[in-house]
XYZ file of C-alpha atoms in Angstrom:
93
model
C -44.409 38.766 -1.783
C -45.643 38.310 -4.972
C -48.096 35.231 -5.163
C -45.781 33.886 -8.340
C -43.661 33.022 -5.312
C -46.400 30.994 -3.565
C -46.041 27.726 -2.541
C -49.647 25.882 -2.707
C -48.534 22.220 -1.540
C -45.396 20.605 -0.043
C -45.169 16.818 0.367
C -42.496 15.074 2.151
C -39.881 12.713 0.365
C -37.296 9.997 1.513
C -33.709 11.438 2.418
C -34.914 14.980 4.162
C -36.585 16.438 0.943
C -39.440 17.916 -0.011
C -41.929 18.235 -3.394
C -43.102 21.334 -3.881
C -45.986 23.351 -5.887
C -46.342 26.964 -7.023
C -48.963 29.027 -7.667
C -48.151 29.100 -10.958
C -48.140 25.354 -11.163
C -44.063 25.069 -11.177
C -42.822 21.746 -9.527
C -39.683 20.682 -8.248
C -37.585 19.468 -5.158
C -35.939 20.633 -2.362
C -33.180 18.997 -0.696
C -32.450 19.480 3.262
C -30.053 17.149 4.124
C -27.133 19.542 4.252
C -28.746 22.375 6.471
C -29.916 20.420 9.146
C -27.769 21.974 11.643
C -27.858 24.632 13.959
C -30.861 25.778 16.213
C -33.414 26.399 13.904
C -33.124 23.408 11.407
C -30.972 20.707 13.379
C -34.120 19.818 15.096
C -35.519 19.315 11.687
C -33.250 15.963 11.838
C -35.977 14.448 13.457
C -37.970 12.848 11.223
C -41.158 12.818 12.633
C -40.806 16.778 13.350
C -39.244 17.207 9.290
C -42.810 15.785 8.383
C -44.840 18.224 10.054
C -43.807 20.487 7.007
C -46.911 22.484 6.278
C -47.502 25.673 3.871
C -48.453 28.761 5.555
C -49.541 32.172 3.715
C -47.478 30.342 0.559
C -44.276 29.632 3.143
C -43.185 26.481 3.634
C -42.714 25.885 7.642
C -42.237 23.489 10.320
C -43.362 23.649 14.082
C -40.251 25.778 15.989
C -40.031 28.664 12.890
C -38.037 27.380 10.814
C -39.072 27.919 7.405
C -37.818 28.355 3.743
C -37.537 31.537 2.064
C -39.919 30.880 -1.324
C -38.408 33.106 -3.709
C -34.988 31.915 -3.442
C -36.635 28.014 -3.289
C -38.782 29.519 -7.225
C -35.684 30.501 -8.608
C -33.383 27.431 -8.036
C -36.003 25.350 -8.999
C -37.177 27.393 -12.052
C -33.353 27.154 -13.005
C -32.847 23.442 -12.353
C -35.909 21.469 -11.251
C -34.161 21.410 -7.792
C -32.546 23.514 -4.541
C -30.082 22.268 -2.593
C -30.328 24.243 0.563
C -27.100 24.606 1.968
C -24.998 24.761 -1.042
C -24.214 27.741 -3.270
C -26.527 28.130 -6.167
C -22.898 27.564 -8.472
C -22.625 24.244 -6.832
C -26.329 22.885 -6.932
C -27.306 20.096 -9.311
């Protein structure tokens, strides 16, 4: 992984989203509330467990391994300041 990738801090935000940081100082949002579903992220619905968010070896990840993949999360925010996970990049704001 190159450490461009890196995420250095995640805060959580209303609505099931998340502020990130980059290594190289690039900022922008995620939005989760789409993907919470399925084994790995529906417990994620939970908000209480969706704010145990941490950053691990430049990963964001929550207790139970789920986790968000950082390059994908760099590009669609380098492209337009946010990633909506669960929709196709042609689709997100």
């Amino acid at each position: 992984m190159t450490p461009l990738y890196d995420v250095i801090e995640v805060q959580v935000l209303p609505g099931f989203r998340l502020s990130v940081v980059f290594a190289d100082g690039l900022r922008g949002t995620v939005d989760l509330a789409q993907r919470l579903h399925g084994p790995v992220f529906g417990p994620l619905r939970d908000e209480t467990l969706f704010a145990e968010v941490h950053v691990e070896f430049g990963t964001v990840v929550w207790p139970g391994g789920a986790d968000l993949a950082p390059d994908r999360m760099y590009d669609e925010i380098k492209r337009s300041g946010c990633w909506v996970v669960g929709l196709s990049s042609e689709r997100a704001p």
